[in-house]
Tab-separated table of C-alpha atoms in Angstrom:
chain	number	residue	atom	x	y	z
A	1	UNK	CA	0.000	0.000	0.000
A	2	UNK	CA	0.030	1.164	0.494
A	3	UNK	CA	0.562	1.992	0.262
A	4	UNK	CA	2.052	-0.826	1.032
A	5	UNK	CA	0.325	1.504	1.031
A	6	UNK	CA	-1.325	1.946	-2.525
A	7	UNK	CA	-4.125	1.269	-5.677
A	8	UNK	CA	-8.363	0.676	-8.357
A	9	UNK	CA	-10.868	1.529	-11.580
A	10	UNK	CA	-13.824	0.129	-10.285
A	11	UNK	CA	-17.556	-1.473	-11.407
A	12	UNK	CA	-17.651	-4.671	-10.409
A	13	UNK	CA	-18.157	-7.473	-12.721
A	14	UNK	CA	-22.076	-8.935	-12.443
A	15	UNK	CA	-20.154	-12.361	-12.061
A	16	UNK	CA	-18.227	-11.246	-9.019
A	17	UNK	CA	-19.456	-12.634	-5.359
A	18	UNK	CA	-19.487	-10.807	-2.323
A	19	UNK	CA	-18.352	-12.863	0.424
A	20	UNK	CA	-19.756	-11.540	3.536
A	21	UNK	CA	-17.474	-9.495	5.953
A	22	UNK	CA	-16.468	-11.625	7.920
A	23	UNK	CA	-15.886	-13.958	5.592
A	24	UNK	CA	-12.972	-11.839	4.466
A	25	UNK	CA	-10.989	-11.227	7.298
A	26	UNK	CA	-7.697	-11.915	7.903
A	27	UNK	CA	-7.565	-14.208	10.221
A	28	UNK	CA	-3.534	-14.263	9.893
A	29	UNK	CA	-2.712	-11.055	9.866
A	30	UNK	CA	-0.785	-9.247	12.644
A	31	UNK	CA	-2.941	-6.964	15.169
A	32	UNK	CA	-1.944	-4.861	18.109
A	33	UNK	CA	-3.878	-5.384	21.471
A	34	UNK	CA	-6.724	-7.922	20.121
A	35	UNK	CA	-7.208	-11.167	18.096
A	36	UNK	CA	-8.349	-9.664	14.752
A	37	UNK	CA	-11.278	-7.486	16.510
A	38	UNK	CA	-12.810	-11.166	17.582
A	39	UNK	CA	-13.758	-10.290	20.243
A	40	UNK	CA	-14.008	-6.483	20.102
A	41	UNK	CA	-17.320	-5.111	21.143
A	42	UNK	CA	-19.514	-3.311	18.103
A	43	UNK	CA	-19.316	0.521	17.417
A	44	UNK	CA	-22.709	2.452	18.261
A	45	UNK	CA	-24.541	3.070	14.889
A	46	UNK	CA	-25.001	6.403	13.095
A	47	UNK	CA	-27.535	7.201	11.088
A	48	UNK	CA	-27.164	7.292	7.459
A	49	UNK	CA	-28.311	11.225	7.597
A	50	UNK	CA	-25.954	12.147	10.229
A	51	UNK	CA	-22.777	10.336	8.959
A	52	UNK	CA	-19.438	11.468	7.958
A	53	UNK	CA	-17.050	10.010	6.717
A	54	UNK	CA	-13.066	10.995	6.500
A	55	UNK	CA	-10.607	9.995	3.832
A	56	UNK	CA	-7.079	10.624	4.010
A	57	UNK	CA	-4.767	10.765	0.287
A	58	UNK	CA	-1.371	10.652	0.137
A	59	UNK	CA	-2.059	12.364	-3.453
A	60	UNK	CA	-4.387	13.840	-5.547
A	61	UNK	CA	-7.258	11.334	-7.212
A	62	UNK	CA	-7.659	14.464	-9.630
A	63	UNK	CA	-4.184	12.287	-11.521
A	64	UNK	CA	-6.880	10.087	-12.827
A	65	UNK	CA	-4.710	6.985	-12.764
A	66	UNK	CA	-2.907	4.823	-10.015
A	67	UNK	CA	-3.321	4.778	-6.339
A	68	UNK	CA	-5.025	7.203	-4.873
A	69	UNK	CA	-7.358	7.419	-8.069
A	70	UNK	CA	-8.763	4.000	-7.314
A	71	UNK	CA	-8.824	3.944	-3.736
A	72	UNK	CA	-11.253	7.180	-4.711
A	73	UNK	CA	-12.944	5.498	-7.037
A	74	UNK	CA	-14.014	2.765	-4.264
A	75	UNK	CA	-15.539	5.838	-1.968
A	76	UNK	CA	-17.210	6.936	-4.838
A	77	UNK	CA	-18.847	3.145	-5.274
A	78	UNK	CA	-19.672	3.118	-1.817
A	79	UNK	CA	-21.008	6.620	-1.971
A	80	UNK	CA	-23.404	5.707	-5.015
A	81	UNK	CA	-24.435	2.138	-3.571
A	82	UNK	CA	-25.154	3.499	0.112
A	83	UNK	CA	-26.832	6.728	-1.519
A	84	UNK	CA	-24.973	8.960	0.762
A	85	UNK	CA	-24.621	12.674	-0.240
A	86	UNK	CA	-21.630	14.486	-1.854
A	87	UNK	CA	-21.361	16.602	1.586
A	88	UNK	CA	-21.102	13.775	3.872
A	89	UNK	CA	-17.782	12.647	2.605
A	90	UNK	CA	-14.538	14.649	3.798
A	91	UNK	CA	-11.561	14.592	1.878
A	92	UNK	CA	-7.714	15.158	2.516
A	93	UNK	CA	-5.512	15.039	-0.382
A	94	UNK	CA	-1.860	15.266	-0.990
A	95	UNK	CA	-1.098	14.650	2.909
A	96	UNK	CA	2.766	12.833	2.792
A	97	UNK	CA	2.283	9.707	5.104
A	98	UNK	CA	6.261	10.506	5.858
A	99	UNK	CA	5.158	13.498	7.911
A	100	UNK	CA	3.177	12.797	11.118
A	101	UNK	CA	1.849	16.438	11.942
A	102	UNK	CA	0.663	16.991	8.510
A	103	UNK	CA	-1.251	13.436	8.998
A	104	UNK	CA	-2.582	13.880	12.385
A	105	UNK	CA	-3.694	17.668	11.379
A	106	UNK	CA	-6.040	16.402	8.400
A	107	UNK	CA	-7.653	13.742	10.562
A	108	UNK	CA	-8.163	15.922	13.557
A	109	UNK	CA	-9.134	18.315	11.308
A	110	UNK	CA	-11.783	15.164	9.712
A	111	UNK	CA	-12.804	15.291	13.320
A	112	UNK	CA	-13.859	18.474	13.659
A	113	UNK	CA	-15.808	18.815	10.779
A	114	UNK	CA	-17.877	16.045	12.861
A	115	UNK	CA	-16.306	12.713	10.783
A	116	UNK	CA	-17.305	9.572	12.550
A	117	UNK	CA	-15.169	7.095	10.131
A	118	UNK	CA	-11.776	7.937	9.443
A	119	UNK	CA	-9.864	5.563	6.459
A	120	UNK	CA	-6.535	6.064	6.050
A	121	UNK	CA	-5.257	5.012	2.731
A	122	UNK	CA	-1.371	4.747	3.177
A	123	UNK	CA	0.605	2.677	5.016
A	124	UNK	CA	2.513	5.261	7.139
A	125	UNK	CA	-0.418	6.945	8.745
A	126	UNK	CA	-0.788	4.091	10.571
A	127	UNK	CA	1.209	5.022	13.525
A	128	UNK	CA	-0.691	8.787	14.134
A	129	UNK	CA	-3.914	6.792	13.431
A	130	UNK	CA	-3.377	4.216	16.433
A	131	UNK	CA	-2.309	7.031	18.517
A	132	UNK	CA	-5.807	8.814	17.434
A	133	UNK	CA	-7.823	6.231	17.779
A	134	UNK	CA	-6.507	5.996	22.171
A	135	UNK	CA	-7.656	9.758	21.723
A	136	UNK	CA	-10.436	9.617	20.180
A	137	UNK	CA	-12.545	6.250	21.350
A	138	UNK	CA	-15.773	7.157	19.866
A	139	UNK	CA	-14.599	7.423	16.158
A	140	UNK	CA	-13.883	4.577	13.664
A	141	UNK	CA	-10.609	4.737	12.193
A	142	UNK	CA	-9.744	2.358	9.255
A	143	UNK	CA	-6.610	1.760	7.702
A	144	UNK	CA	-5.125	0.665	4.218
A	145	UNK	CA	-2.483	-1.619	4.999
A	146	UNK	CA	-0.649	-2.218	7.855
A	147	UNK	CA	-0.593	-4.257	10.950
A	148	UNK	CA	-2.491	-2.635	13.613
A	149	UNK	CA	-5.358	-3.185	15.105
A	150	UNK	CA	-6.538	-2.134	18.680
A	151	UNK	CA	-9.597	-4.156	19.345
A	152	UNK	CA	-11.872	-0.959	19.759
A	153	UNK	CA	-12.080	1.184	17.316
A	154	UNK	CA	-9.233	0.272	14.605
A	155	UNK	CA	-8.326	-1.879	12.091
A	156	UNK	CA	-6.574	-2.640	8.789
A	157	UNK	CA	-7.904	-3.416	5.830
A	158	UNK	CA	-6.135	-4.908	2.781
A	159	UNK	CA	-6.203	-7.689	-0.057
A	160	UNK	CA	-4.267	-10.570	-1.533
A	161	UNK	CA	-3.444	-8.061	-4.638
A	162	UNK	CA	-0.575	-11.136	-5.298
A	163	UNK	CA	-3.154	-13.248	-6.759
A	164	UNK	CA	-3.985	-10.479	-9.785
A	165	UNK	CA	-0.146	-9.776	-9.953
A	166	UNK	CA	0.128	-13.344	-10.696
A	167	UNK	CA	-2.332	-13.164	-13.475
A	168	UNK	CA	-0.559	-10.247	-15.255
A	169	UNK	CA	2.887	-12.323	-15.064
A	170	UNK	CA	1.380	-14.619	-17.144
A	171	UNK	CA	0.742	-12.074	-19.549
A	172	UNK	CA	4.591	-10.119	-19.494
A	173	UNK	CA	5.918	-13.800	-19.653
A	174	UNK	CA	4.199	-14.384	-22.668
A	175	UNK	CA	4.539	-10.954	-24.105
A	176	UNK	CA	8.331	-10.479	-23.782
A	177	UNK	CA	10.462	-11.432	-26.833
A	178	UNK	CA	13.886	-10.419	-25.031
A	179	UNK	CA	13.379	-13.006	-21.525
A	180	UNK	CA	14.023	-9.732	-19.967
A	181	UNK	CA	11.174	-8.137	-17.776
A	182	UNK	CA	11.354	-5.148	-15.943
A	183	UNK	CA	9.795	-4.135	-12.599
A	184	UNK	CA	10.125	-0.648	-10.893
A	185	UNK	CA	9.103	-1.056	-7.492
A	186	UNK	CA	8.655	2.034	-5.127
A	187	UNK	CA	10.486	0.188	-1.858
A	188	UNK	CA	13.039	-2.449	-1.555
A	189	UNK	CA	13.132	-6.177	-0.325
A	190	UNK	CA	12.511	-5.164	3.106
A	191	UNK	CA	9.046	-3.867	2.240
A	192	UNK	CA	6.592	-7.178	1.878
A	193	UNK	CA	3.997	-5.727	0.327
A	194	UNK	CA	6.407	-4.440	-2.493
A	195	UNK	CA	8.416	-7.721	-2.330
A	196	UNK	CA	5.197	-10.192	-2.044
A	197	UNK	CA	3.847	-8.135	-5.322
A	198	UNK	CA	7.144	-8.819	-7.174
A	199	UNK	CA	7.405	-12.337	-6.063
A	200	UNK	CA	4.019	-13.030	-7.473
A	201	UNK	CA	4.191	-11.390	-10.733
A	202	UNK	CA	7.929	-13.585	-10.880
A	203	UNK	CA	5.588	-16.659	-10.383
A	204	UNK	CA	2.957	-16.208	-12.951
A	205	UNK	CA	6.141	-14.907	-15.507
A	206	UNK	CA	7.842	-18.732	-14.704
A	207	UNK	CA	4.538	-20.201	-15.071
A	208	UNK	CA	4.384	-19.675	-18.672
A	209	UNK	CA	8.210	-18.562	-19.416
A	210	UNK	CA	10.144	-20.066	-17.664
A	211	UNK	CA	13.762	-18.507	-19.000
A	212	UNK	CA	12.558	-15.531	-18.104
A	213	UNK	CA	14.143	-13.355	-15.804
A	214	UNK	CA	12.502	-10.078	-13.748
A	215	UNK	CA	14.590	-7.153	-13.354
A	216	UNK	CA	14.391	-4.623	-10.136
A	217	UNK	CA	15.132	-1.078	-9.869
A	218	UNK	CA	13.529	0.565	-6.681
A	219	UNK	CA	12.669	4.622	-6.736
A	220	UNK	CA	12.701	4.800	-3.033
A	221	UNK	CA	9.280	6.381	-3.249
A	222	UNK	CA	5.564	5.513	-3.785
A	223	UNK	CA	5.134	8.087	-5.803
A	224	UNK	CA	8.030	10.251	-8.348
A	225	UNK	CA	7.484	9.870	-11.657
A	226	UNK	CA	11.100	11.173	-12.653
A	227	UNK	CA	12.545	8.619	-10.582
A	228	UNK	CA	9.619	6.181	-11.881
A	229	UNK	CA	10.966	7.656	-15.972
A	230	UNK	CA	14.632	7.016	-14.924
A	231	UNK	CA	14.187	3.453	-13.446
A	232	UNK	CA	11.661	2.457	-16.535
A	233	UNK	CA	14.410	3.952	-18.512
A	234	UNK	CA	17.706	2.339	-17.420
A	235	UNK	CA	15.510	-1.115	-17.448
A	236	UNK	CA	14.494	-0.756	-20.917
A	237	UNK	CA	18.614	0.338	-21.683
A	238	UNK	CA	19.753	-3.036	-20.376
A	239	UNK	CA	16.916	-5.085	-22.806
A	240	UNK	CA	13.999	-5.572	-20.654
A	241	UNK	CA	10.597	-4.853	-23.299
A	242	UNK	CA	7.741	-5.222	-20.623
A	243	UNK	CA	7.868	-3.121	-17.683
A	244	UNK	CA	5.922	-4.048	-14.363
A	245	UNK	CA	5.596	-1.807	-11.615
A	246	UNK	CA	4.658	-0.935	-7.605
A	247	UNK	CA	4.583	2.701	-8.029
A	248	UNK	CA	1.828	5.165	-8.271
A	249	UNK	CA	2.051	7.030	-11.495
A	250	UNK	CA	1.483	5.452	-15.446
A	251	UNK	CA	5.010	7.024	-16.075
A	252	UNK	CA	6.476	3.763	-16.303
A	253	UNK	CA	3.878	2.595	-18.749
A	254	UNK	CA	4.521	5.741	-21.062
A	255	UNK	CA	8.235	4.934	-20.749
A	256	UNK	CA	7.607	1.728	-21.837
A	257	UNK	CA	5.290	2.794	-24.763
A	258	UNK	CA	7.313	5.590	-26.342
A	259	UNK	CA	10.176	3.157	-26.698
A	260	UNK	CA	8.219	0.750	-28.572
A	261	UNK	CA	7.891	-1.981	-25.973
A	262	UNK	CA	4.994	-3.004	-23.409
A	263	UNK	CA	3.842	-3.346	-19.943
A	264	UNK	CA	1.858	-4.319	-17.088
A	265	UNK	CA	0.405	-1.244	-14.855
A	266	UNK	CA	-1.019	-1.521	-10.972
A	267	UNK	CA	-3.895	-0.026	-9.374
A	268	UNK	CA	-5.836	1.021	-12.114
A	269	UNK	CA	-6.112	0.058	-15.910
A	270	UNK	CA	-3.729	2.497	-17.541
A	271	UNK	CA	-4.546	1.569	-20.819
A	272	UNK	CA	-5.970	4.790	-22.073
A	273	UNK	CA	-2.034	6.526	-21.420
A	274	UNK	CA	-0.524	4.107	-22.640
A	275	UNK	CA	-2.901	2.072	-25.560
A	276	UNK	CA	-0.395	0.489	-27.621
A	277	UNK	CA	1.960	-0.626	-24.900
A	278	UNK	CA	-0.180	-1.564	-21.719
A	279	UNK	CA	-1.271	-5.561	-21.387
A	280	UNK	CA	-3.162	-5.059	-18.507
A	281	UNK	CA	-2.578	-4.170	-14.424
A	282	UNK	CA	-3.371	-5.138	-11.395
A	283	UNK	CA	-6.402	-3.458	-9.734
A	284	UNK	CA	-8.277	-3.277	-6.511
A	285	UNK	CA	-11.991	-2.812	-6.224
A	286	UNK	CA	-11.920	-0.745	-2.897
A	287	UNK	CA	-15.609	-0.662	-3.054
A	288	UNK	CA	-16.079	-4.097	-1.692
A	289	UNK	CA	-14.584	-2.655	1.436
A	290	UNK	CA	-16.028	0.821	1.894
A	291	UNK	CA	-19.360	-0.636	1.089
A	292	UNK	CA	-19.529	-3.267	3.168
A	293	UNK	CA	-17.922	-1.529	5.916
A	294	UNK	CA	-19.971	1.807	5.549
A	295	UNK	CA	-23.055	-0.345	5.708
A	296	UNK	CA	-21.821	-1.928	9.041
A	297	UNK	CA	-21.265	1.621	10.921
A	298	UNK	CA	-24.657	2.684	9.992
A	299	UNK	CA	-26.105	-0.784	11.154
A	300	UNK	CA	-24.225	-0.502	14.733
A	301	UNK	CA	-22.342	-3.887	13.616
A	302	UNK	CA	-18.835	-2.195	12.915
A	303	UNK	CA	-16.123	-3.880	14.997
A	304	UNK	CA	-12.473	-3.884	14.903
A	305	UNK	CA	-12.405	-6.753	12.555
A	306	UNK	CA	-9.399	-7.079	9.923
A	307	UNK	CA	-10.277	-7.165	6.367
A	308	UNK	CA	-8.436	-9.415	3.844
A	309	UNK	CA	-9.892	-9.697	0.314
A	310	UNK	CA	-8.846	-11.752	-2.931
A	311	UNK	CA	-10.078	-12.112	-6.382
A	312	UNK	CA	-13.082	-14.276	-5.152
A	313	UNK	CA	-14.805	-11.571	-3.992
A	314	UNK	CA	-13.956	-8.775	-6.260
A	315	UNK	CA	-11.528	-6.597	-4.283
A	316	UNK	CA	-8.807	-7.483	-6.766
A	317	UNK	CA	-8.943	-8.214	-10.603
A	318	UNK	CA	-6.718	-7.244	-13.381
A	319	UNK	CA	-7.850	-4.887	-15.885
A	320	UNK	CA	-9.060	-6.351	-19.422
A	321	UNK	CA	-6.186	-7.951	-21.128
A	322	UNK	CA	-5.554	-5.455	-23.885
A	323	UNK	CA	-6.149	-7.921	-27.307
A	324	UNK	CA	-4.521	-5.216	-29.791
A	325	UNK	CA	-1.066	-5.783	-27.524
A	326	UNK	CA	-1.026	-9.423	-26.134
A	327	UNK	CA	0.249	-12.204	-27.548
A	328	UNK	CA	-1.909	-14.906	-28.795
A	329	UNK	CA	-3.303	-17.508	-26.410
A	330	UNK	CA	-3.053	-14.852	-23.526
A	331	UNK	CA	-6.388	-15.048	-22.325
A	332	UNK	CA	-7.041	-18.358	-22.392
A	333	UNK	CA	-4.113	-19.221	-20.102
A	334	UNK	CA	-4.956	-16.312	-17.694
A	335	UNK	CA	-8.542	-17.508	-17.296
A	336	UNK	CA	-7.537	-20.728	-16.336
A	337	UNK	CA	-4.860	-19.548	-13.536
A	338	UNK	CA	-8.052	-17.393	-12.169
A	339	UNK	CA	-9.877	-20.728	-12.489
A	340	UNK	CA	-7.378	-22.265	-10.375
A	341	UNK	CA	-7.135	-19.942	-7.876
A	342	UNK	CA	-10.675	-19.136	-6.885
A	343	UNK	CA	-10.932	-23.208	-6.692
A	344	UNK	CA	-8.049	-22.892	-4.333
A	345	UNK	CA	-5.785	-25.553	-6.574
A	346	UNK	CA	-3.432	-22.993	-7.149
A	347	UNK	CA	-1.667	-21.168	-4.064
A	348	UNK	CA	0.668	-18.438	-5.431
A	349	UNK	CA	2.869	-18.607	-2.793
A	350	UNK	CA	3.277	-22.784	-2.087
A	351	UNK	CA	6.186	-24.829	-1.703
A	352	UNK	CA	8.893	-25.941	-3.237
A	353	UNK	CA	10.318	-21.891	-3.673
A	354	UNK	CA	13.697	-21.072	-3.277
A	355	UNK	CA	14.861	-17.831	-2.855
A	356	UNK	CA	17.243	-16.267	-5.858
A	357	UNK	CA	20.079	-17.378	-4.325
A	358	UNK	CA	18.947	-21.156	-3.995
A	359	UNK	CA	18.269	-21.145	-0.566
A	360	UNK	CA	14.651	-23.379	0.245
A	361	UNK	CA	12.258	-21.270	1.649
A	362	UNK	CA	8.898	-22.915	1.741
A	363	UNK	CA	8.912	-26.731	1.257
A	364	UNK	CA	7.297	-29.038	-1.013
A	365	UNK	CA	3.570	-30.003	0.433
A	366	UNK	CA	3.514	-25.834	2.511
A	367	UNK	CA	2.524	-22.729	1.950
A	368	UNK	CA	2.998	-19.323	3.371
A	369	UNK	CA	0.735	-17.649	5.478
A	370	UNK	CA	-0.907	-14.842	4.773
A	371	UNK	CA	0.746	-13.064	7.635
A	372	UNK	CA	4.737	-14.152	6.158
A	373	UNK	CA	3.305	-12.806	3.052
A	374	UNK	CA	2.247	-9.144	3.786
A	375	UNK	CA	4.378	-8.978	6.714
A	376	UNK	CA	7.504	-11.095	6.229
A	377	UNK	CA	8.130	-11.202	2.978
A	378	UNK	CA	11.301	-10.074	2.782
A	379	UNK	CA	13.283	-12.164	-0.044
A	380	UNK	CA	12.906	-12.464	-3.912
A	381	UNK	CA	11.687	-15.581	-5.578
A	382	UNK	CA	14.254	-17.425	-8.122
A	383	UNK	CA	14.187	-15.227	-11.333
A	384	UNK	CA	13.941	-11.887	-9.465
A	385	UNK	CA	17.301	-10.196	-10.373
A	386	UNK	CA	17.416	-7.428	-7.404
A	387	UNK	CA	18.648	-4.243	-7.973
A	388	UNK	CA	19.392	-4.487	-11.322
């Protein structure tokens, strides 16, 4: 998100199921002072007329593409589906999650304009969030991401965005003509959400190409688009011709584009900047969330429950494959990975995987957990070239 912070272009397909709330949670996840909200006690209700709700941007949705556009895309959906009233949502935009006063200002400021739902949308707010939440008992504060959760009135919402990052490795792997695939990623191997997101798309490249190699170069930010042009840049100079990314703007997918060669987006479908180079991207459907969990504050059921979502409920999908780009046969193997996934024969993240330097790190017959993967993910799969 995000950021680990970060994302999603969003009307949900008629064939998508909603799995109920609690279906969803992450029941692995890591939580601060409570099991997951299991036992935390339900929020009072508020009345659909009286509520207000707070959302917190590290950036503008105004860009129209990438992370911030979809994650306000998904208030939107939930704004539309609840029939809740232009006035009753609060925004904060371009508020750096790297600077704790300018964060806890916006939400105290959410506060005060009588907001009784606070979602944060970036992974670094979490901190000033927690320590708002001990302040402020009475309000509901959600956040993108992250790993805390305080039993009362916090949690953390996220999904298993791995599963569509798999998907669109199937489609670079298939795509690339060099065996050289590009990925600039906003944080390093220490970050798991960044790492796990890499890992995947590695996994669903190998799956269909398997002399294929993926090639990192990390900006150090979730969202530069010079740095995101200069990484897309020097991995096109060394051969890679599709270029994947964990960063916020399409400037990678331009890059990629004006040089003649393809990629694979994330959050939203960035098609329309880049039409002859984009394949497709991973998305989120943050509307699955806000609506459900909207619909639970004005019901009095709200509790401090984690949220994890996957691409059997809708919160994550790729965009449509782009036909005029991909290479023949695309489709078909992508729909049958999403076959296999939803029917739960096909884990992303099982054993045997070695790391990229040989090492075992989940055995034959295993699989990870969905706390080691958005939490301790923190080495590359074989084929990941680090760094590049």
């Amino acid at each position: 998100m995000k950021k680990w912070s970060k994302i999603l272009a969003l009307t949900l397909s008629a064939a998508m199921l909603v799995c109920s709330f609690a279906a969803c949670t992450n029941t692995g996840g890591g939580t601060d002072e409570s099991n997951n909200g299991a036992q935390a006690q339900a929020m009072p209700a508020v009345a659909k007329a009286d509520l207000k709700i707070g959302v917190i941007h590290i950036t503008d949705p105004a860009e129209g593409s990438g992370f911030t556009y979809a994650q306000d895309q998904g208030i939107e959906e939930m704004k539309k589906n609840l029939g809740l009233e232009d006035s009753q949502i609060i925004r904060k935009i371009n508020i750096s999650d790297t600077d704790a006063a300018a964060t806890r200002t916006a939400i105290e400021e959410c506060i005060e304009e009588g907001c009784q739902v606070i979602f944060g949308t970036s992974y670094n707010y979490m901190n000033v969030m927690k320590e708002l939440a001990d302040k402020y008992p009475d309000v509901i504060f959600s956040h993108c991401s992250g790993n805390i959760n305080n039993g009362k009135n916090m949690n953390n919402y996220f999904g298993a965005i791995y599963e569509a990052r798999y998907l669109t490795g199937i489609a670079a792997g298939m795509k690339t003509e060099s065996n050289k695939i590009g990925f600039v990623a906003a944080m390093g191997v220490e970050n798991s959400e960044v790492t796990g997101g890499i890992n995947a798309f590695t996994l669903g490249v190998k799956s269909v190409n398997p002399e294929a190699q993926v090639y990192v170069k990390v900006t150090g930010q979730w969202y530069d688009p010079t740095a995101e042009a200069q990484a897309a840049q020097a991995l096109l100079d060394m051969g890679c011709d599709v270029i994947a990314q964990h960063c916020d703007s399409a400037v990678p997918q331009t890059t990629a584009q004006d040089a003649g060669k393809w990629g694979c987006g994330y959050n939203s479908d960035m098609t329309e900047q880049a039409p002859n180079g984009h394949l497709t991207a991973p998305i989120w459907h943050w509307g699955v969330y806000y609506t459900k969990a909207v619909q639970q504050v004005i019901d009095g059921t709200w509790t401090a429950t984690n949220y994890f979502g996957g691409l059997g409920d809708g919160l994550v999908d790729i965009s449509p494959l782009n036909t005029a780009v991909a290479a023949p046969g695309t489709q078909e193997k992508i729909d049958e990975a999403r076959a296999q996934i939803e029917a739960g024969t096909l884990k992303v993240f099982a054993g045997p995987l070695k790391d990229n330097q040989g090492t075992e790190k989940v055995a034959a017959g295993s699989e990870m957990s969905v706390e080691d993967i958005t939490q301790h993910f923190t080495w590359y799969v074989e084929g990941v070239v680090a760094d590049a």
